[in-house]
Coordinates of C-alpha atoms in Angstrom, one line a residue:
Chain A
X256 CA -2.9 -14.7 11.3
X257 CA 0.4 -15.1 9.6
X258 CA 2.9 -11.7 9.4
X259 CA 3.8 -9.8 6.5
X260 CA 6.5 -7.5 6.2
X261 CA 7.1 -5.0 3.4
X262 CA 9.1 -1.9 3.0
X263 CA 8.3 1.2 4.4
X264 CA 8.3 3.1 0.9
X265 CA 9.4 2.4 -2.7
X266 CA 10.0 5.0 -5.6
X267 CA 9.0 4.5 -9.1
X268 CA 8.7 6.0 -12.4
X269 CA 6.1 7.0 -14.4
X270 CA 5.5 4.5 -16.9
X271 CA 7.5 1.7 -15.6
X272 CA 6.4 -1.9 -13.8
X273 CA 6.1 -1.1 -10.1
X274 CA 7.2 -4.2 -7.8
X275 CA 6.2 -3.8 -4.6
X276 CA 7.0 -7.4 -2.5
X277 CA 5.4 -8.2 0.8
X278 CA 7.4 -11.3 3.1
X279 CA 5.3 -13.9 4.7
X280 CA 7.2 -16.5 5.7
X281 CA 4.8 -17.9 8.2
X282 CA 1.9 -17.9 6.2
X283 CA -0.1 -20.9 6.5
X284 CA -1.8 -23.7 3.6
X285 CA -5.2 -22.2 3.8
X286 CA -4.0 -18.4 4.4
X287 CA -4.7 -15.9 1.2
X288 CA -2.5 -13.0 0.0
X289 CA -4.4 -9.9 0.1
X290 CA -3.6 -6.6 -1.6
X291 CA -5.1 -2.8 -0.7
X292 CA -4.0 0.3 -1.7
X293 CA -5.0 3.5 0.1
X294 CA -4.3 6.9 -1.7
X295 CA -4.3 9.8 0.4
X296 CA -7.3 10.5 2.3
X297 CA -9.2 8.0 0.5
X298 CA -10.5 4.9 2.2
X299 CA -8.6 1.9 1.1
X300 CA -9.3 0.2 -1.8
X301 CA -9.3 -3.3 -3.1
X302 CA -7.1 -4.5 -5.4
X303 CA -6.2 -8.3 -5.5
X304 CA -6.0 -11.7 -3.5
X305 CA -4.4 -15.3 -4.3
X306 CA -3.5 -18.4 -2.6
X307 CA -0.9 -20.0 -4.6
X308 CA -1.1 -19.5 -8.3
X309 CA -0.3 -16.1 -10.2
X310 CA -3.4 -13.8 -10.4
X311 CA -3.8 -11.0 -12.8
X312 CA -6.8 -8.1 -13.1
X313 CA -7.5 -5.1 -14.4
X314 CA -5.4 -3.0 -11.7
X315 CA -2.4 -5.3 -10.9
X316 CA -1.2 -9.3 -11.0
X317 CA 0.3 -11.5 -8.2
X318 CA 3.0 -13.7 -8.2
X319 CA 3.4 -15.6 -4.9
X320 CA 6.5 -17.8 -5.1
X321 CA 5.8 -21.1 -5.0
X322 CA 6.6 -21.8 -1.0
X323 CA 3.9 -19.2 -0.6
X324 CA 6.5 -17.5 1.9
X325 CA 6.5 -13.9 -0.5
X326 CA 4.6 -12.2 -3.1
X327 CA 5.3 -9.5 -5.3
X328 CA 2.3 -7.3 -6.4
X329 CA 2.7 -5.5 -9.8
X330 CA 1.5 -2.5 -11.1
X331 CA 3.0 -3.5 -15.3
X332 CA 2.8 0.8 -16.5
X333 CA 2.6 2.9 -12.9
X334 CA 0.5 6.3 -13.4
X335 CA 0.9 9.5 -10.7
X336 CA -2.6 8.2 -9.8
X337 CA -1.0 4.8 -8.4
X338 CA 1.1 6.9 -5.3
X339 CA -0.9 5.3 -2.3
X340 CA 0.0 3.3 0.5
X341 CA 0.1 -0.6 -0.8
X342 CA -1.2 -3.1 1.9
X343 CA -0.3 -6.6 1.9
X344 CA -2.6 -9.0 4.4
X345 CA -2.6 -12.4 4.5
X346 CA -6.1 -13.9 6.1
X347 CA -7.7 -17.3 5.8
X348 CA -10.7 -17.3 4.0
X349 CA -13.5 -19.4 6.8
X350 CA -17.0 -19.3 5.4
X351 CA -19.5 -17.4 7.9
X352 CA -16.4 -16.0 10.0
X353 CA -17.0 -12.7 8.3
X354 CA -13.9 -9.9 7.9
X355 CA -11.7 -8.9 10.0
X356 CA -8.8 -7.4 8.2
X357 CA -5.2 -6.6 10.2
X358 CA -3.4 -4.0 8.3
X359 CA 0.3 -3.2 9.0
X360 CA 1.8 -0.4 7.9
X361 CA 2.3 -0.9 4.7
X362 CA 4.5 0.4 1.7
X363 CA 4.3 3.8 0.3
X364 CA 4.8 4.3 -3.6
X365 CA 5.6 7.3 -4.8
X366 CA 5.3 7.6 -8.7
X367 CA 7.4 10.3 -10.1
X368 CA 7.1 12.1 -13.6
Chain B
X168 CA -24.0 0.2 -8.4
X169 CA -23.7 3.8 -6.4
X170 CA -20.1 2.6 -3.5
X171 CA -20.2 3.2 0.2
X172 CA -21.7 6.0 1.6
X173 CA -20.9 7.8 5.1
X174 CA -22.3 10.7 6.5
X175 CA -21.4 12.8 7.5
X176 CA -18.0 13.3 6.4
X177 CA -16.4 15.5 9.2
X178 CA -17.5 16.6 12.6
X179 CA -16.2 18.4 15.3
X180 CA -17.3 17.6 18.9
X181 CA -16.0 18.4 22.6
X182 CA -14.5 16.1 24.7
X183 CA -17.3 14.3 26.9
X184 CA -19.6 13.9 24.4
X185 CA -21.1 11.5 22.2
X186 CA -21.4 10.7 18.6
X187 CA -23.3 8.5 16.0
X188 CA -21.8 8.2 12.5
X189 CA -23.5 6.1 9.3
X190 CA -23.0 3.9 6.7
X191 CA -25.1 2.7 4.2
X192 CA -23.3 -0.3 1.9
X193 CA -23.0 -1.3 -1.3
X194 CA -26.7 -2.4 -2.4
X195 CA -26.5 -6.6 -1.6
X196 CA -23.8 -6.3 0.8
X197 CA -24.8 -7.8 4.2
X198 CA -21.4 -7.1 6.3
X199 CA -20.2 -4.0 7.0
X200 CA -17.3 -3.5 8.7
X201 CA -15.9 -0.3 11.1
X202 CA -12.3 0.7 11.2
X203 CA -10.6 3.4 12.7
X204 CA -7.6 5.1 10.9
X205 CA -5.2 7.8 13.1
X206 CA -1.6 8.8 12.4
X207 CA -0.2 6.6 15.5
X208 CA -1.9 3.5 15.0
X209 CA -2.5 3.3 11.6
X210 CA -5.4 1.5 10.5
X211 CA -7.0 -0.7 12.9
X212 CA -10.3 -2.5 13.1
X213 CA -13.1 -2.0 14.8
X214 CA -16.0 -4.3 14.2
X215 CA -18.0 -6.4 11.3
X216 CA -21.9 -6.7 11.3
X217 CA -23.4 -9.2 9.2
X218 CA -27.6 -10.0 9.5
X219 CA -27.7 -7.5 12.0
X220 CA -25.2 -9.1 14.4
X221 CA -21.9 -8.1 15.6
X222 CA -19.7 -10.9 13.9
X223 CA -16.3 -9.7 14.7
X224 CA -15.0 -7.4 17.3
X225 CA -11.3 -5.6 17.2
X226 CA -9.7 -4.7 21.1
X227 CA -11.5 -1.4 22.0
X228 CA -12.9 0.3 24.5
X229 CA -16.9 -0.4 25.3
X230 CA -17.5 3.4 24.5
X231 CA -17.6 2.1 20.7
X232 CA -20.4 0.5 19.9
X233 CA -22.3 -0.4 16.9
X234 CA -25.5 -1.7 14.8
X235 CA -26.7 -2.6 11.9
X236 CA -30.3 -2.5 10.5
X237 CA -31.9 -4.3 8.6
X238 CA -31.1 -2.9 5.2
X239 CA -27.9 -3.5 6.1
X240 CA -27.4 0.0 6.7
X241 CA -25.1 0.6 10.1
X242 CA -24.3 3.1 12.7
X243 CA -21.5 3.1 15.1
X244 CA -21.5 5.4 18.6
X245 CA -19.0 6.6 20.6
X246 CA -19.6 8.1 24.2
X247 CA -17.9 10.3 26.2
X248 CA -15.8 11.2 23.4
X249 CA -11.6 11.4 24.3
X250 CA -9.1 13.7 22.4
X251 CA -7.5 10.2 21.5
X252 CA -11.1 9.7 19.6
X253 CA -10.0 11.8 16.7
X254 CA -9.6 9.7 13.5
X255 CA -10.8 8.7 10.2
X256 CA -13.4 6.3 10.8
X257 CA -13.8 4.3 8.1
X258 CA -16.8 1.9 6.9
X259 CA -16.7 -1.2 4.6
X260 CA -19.1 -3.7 3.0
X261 CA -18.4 -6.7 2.0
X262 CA -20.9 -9.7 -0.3
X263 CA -21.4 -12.6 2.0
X264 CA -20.3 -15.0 -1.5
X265 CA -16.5 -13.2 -0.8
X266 CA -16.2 -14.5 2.9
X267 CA -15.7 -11.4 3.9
X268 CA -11.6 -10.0 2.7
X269 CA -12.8 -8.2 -0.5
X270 CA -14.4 -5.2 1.4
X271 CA -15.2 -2.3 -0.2
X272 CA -14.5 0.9 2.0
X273 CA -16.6 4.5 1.7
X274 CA -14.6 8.0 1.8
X275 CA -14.3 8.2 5.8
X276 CA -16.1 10.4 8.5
X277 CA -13.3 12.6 9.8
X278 CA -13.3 13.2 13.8
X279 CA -12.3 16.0 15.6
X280 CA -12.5 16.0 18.9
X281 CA -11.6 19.2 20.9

């Protein structure tokens, strides 16, 4: 499974876009971009995934650039309830091989008022 | 649709003995997956059961084992329990149609072992 690496922790205020990027420069052609999030003491949570094409939900959108070797997830208005640990996990997606995810250590976002 | 459930959601046991913690998934999920969370290692995986069968396995010891039943529903063991064995132990289910990344974890079981 390809590498990522993001910084350790990131500081953003409240109300503002928050960037968080994630390096994976050896990520292969049928290797996904997966995004967590895990707040304190809370089991991780979902947010995003993409291959090569910009996503966007409800919580966040991706942009992966377009040699797929980075990805920048963004939160567009950042709320106190978005501090967490961010996790960035690239996997390929195999029919029937089930889920193993490999987290690292991730970035932790602190909001501030 | 009512998330992840996992009971129960701390214990405290001596060193030497066992343990069985649950999981029941989100209705429709068939995988569940186990991980286990400490300060040191962060979060690392454990194993994935999907039908009933062990699909996936991380690199730990044999005392962790697990099972699923078949509602899906899963339990995971530990014997002879070590001081090292204290951790968040974290469950996940995941719908088959999502090949398995988009997991959905529960709150934790929280480990102490003394």
């Amino acid at each position: 499974d390809a590498k990522t690496t993001q910084p350790p922790s990131m500081d953003c205020a409240e109300g503002r876009a928050a960037n968080l990027p994630c390096n994976h420069s050896t990520i292969s052609g049928n290797e996904y971009v997966y995004w967590y999030r895990q707040i304190h003491s809370q089991g991780p949570q979902y947010i995003i995934h993409g291959l090569k094409n910009n996503e966007t939900n409800e919580m966040a959108s991706l942009i992966i650039t377009e040699d797929r070797k980075s990805s920048t997830l963004i939160l567009p208005h950042a709320t106190l309830r978005d501090t967490a640990v961010y996790y960035c996990i690239v996997r390929p997606r195999i029919y029937n091989q089930g889920g193993k995810l490999i987290f690292g250590q991730g970035t932790e976002l602190s909001v501030k008022p | 649709k009512a998330g992840v459930t996992q009971t129960p959601r701390y214990l405290i046991k001596t060193r030497g003995q066992q343990v069985t913690l649950s999981c029941s998934p989100i209705s429709g999920h068939r995988s569940v997956s186990w991980y286990q969370q400490t300060p040191g290692q962060g979060l690392q995986f454990l194993f994935e059961y999907f039908s009933e069968t062990q699909r996936n396995k991380g690199n730990f010891p044999g005392r962790f084992s697990g099972r699923q039943f078949s509602n899906s529903r899963s339990e995971m063991n530990v014997s002879t329990l070590e001081l090292g064995d204290s951790a968040l132990y974290l469950c996940a289910s995941s719908p088959e149609d999502t090949r398995g990344y988009e997991q959905y974890f529960g709150p934790g079981t929280r480990l102490t072992v003394t």
